[in-house]
Short mmCIF file of C-alpha atoms in Angstrom, two decimals:
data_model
loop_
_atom_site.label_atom_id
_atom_site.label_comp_id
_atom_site.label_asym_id
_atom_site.label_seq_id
_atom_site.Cartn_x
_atom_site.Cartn_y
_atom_site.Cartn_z
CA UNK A 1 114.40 87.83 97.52
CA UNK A 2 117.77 97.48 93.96
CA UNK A 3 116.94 100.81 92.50
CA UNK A 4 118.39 101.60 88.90
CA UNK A 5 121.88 103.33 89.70
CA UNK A 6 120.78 105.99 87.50
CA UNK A 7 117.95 107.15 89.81
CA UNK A 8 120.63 105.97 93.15
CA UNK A 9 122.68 108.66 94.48
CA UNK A 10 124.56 108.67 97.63
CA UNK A 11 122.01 111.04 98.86
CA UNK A 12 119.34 108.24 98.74
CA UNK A 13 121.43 105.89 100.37
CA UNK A 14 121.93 108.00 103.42
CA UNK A 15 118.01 108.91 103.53
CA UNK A 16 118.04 105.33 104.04
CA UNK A 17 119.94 105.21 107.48
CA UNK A 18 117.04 107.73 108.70
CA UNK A 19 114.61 104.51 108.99
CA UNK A 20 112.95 103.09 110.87
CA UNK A 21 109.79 104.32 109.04
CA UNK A 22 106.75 103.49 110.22
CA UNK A 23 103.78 102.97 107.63
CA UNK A 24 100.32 104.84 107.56
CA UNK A 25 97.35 102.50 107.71
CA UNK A 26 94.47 104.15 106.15
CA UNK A 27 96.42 104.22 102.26
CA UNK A 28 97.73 101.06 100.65
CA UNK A 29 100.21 103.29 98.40
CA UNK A 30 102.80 106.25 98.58
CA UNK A 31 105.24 107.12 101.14
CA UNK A 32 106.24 106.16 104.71
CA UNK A 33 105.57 108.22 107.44
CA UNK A 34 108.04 109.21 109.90
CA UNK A 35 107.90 107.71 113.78
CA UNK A 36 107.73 110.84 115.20
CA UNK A 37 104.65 111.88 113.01
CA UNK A 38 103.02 108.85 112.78
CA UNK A 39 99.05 109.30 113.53
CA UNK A 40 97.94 106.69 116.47
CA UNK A 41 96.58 103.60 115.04
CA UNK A 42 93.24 102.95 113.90
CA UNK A 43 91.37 99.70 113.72
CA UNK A 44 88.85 100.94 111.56
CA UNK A 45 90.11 98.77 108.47
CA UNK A 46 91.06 95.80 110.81
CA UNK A 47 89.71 92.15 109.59
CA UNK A 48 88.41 90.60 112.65
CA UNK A 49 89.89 87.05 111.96
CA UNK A 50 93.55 88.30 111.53
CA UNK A 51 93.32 91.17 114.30
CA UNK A 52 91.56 88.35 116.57
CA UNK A 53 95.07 86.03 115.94
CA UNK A 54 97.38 88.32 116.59
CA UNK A 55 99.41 87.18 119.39
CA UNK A 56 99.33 89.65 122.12
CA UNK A 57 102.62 91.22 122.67
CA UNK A 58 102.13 92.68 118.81
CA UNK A 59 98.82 94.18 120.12
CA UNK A 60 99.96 95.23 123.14
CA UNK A 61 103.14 97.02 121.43
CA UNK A 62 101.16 98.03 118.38
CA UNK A 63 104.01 97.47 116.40
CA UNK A 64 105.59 94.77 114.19
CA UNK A 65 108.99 95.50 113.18
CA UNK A 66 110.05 94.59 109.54
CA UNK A 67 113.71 93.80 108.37
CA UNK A 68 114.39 95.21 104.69
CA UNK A 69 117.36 95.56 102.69
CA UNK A 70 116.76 98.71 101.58
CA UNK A 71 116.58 99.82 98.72
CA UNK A 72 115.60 96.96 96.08
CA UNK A 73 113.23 98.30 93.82
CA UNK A 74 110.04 97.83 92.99
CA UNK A 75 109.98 96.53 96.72
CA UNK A 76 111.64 98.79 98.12
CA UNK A 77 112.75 102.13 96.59
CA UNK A 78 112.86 105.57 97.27
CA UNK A 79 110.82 108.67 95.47
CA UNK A 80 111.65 111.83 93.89
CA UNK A 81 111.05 113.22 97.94
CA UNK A 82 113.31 110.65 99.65
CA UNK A 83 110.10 109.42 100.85
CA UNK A 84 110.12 105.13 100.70
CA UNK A 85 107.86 103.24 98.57
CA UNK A 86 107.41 100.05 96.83
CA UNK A 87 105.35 97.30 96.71
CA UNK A 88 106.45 96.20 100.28
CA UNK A 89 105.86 99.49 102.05
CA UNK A 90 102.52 99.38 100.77
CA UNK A 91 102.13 95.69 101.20
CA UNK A 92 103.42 96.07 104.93
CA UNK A 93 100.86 99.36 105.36
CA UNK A 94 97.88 97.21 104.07
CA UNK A 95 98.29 93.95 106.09
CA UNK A 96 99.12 96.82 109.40
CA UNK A 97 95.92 97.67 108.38
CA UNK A 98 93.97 94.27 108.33
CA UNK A 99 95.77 93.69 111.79
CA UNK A 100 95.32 96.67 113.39
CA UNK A 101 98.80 97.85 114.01
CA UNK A 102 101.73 99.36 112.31
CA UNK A 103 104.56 97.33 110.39
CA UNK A 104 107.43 99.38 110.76
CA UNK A 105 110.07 98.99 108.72
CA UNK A 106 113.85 97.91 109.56
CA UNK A 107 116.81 98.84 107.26
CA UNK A 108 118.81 95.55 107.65
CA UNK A 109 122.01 94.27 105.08
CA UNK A 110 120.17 91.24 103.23
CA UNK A 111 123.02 88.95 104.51
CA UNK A 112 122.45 89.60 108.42
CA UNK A 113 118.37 89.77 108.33
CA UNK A 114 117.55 86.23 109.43
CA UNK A 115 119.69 86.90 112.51
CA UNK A 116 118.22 89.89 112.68
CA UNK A 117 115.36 88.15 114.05
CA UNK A 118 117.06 85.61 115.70
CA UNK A 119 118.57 88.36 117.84
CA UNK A 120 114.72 90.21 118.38
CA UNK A 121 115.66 93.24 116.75
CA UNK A 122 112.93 92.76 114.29
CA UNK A 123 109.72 90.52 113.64
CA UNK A 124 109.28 89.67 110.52
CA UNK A 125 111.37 90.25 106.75
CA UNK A 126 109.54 91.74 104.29
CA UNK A 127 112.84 92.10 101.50
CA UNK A 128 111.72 89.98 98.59
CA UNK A 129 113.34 87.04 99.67
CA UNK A 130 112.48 83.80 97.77
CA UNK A 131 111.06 80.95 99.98
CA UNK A 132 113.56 78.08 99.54
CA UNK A 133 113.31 74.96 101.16
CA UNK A 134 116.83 75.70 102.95
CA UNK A 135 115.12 78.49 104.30
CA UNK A 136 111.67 77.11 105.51
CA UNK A 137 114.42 74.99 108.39
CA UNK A 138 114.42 78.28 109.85
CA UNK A 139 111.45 80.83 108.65
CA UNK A 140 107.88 80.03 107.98
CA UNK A 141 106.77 82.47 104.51
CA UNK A 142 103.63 84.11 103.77
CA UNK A 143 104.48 83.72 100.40
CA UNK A 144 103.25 86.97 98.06
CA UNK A 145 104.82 86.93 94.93
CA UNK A 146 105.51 83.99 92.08
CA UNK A 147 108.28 84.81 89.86
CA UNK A 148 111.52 83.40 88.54
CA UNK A 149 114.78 84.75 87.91
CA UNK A 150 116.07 87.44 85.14
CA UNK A 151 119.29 87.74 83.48
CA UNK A 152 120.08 91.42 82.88
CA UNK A 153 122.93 93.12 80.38
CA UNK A 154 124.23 95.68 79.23
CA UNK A 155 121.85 97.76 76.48
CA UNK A 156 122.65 95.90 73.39
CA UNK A 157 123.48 92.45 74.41
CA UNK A 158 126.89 93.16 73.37
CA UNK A 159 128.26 89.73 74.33
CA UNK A 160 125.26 87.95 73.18
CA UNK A 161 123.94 86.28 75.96
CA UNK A 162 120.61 84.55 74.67
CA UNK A 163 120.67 81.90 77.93
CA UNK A 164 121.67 80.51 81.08
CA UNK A 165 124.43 78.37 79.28
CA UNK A 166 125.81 81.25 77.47
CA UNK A 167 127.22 82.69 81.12
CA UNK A 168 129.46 79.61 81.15
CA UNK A 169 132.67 80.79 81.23
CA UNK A 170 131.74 84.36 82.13
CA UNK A 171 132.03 86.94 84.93
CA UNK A 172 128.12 87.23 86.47
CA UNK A 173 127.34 89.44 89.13
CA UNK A 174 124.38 88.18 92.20
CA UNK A 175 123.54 90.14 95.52
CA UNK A 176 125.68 88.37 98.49
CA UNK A 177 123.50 85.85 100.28
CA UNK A 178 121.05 85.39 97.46
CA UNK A 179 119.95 81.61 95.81
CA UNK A 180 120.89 83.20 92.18
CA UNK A 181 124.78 82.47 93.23
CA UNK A 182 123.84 78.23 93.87
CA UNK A 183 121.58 78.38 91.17
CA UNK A 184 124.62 79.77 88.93
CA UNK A 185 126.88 77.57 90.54
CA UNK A 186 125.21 74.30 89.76
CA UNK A 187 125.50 74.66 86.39
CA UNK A 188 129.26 73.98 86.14
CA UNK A 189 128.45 70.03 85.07
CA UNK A 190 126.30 71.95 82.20
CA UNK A 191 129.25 74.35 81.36
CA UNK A 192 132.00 71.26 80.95
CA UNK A 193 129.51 69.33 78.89
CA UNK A 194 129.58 72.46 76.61
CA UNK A 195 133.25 72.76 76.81
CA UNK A 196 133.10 75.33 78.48
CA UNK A 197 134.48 76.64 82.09
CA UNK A 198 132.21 77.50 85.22
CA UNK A 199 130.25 80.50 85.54
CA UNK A 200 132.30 82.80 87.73
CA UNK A 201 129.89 84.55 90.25
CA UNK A 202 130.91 87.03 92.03
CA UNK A 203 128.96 88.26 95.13
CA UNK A 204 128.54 91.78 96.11
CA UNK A 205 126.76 93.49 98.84
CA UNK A 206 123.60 95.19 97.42
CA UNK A 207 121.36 94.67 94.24
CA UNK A 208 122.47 98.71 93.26
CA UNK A 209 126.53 97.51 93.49
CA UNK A 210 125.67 94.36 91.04
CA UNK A 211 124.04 96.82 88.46
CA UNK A 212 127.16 98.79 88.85
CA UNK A 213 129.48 96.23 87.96
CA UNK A 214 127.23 94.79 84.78
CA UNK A 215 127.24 98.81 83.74
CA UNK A 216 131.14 99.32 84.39
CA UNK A 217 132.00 96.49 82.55
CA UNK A 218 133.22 94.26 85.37
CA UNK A 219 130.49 91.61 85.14
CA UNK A 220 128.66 90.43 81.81
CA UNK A 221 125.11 89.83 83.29
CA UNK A 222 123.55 90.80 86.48
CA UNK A 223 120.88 87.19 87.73
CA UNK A 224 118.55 88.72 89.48
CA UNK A 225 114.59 88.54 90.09
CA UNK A 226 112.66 88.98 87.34
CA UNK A 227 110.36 92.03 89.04
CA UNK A 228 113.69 93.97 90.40
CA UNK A 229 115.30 92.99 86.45
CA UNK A 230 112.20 94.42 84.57
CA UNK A 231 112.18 97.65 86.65
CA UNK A 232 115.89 98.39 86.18
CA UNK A 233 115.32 97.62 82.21
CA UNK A 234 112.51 100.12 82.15
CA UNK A 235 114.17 103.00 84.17
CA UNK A 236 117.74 103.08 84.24
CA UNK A 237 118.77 105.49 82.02
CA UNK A 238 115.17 106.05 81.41
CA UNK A 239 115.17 102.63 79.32
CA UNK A 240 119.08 103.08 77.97
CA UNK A 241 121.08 100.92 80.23
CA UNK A 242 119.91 97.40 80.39
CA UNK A 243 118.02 94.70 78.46
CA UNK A 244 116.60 91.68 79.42
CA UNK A 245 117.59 88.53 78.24
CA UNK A 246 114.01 86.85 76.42
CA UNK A 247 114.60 83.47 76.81
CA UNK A 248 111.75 81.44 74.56
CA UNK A 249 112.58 78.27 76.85
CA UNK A 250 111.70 80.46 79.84
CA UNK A 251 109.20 83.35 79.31
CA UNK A 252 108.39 83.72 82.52
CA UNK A 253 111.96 83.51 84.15
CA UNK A 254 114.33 80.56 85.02
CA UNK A 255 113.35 78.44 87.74
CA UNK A 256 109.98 80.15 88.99
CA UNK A 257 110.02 80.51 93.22
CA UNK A 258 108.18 81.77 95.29
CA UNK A 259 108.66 84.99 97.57
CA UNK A 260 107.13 86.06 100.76
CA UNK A 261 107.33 87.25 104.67
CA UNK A 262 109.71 85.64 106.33
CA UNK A 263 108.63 84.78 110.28
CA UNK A 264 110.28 82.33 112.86
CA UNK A 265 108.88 79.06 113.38
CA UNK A 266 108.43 80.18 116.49
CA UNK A 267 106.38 82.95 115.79
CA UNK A 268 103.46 81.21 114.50
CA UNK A 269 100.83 82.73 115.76
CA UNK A 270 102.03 85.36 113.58
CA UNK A 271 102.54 83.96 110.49
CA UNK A 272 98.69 82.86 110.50
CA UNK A 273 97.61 86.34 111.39
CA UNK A 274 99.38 87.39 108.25
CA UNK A 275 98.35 84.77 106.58
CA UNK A 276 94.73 85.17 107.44
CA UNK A 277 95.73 89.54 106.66
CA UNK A 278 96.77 88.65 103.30
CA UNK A 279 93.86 86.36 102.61
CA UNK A 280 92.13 89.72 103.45
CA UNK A 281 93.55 92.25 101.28
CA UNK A 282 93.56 89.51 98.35
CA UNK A 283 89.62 88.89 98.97
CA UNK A 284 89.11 92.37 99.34
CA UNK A 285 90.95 93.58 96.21
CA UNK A 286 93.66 95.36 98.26
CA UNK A 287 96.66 93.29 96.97
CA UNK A 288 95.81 93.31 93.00
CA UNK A 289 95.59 97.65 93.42
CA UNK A 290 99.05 97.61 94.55
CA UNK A 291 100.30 95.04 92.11
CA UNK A 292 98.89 96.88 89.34
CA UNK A 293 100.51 100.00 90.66
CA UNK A 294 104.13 98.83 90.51
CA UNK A 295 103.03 96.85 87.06
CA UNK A 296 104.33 93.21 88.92
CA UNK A 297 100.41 91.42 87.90
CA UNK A 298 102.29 88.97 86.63
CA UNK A 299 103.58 87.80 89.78
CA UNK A 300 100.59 87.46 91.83
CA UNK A 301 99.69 84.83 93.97
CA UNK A 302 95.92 83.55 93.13
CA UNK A 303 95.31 82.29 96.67
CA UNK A 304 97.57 83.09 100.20
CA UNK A 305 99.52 80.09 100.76
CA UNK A 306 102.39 79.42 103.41
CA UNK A 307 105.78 77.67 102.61
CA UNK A 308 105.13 77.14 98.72
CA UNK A 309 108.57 77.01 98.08
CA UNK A 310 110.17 73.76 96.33
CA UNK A 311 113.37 72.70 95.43
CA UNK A 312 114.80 74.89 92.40
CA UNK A 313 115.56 72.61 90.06
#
């Protein structure tokens, strides 16, 4: 599977058309480096399983290019310097590390990123998308993260939203080509039974334009994932914009998924080098640092694992 709108100014979003960015290897955190100042590559840090499966035309390029929807905080986000961070960007610079190139990262609209690949413009997605079984026809996933989904409103509750059921009937906002939209969708049997009429969802283009609408008024909730929901609650507004719906059914989030790098069945000699890079940086302590750093512990993965995703039921 977007930055608080508070923190999101036009100026960011142009910054963002200056990618691609390529990531420094030797530091799992901070900011992207720029292509034309990127330091050569080292292979210092390189884990000799997942350099050693690296299918040659990455080597031989020494570059894997990642598609992103950027931004979509924590994952992907820019800093007070314009410079891009997040938990992917220093995901991406880690693994690069383990493998011995760079991951360089893409800015692609969420809705065009599998054909992104499909097309060769880019490698591999790294844009917190969930791992669906739908998906897995297409894309193997390194899967990275285990979280469900979040329902975010306006500061105050004002209409009272305490659960899924209570959107029923209700305007509710989702990023364009995200699950949230079917998983809203199939509760319409759910809605009747209540007396109630469908959830409306409306579909817009980026994570940022879906907070805009909750905050304007023009949607009552904003489904999104729970990391990108908890980091809008905390610092939109510095804290005064959004709450969280705490569901006691569903502490940790409504229907759990996974979420991980997305790679063409194709491509899979590349998907176990990744695989093999993340059971590296796991093993090695890498991926809990930079977990802890964006405060998203709760969503770890205990082991690396490929195509975890299940139905969402």
């Amino acid at each position: 599977m977007n930055a608080s709108t508070s923190k999101l100014s036009l100026r960011h979003l142009l910054c963002a058309a200056a990618l691609p960015l390529v990531l420094g290897l030797s530091a799992c955190g901070g900011a992207a480096t720029p292509a034309e100042t990127a330091k050569p590559v080292s292979t210092a840090d390189a884990d000799p399983a997942a350099a050693a499966a690296l299918p040659e035309r990455f080597k031989s390029a020494g570059v894997i290019k990642v598609a992103s929807d950027i931004p979509y905080p924590p994952l992907e986000m820019f800093d007070e310097n314009q410079n891009l961070t997040g938990l992917d960007v220093d995901l991406a610079a880690a693994l690069g590390a383990k493998l011995g190139v760079k991951l360089e990262l893409q800015k692609q609209a969420f809705d065009s990123i599998i054909p992104s690949l499909q097309s060769g413009k880019n490698d591999i997605i790294m844009s917190g998308m969930n791992d669906t079984p739908e998906r897995q026809k297409t894309l193997d996933f390194v899967d990275y993260l285990h979280a469900g989904f979040s329902i975010l409103v306006r500061e105050g509750n004002p209409e009272n939203i305490t659960t899924a059921l209570d959107l029923c009937g209700k305007t509710v906002a989702v990023q364009k080509a995200t699950v949230q939209g079917d998983i809203l969708r199939s509760y319409e049997q759910q809605c009747k039974d209540k007396g109630s009429d469908p959830i409306n969802v409306t579909e817009l283009p980026l994570e940022t334009d879906v907070q805009t609408a909750v905050r304007a008024g023009k949607a009552s909730a904003d489904v999104v994932d729970s990391a990108p929901a908890a980091y809008a609650a905390k610092t939109a507004g510095d804290g005064k914009v959004f709450d969280i719906v705490r569901d006691p059914a569903n502490p940790a989030g409504y229907n759990p998924v996974y979420t991980g790098i997305g790679v063409l069945k194709k491509d899979a000699g590349l998907s176990k080098a990744l695989l093999l890079a993340m059971e590296a940086i796991i093993k090695d302590g890498t991926y809990e640092e930079i977990l802890k750093k964006y405060e998203l512990s709760d969503y770890s993965v205990k082991t690396a694992g490929m195509n975890l995703g299940k139905d969402v039921k």
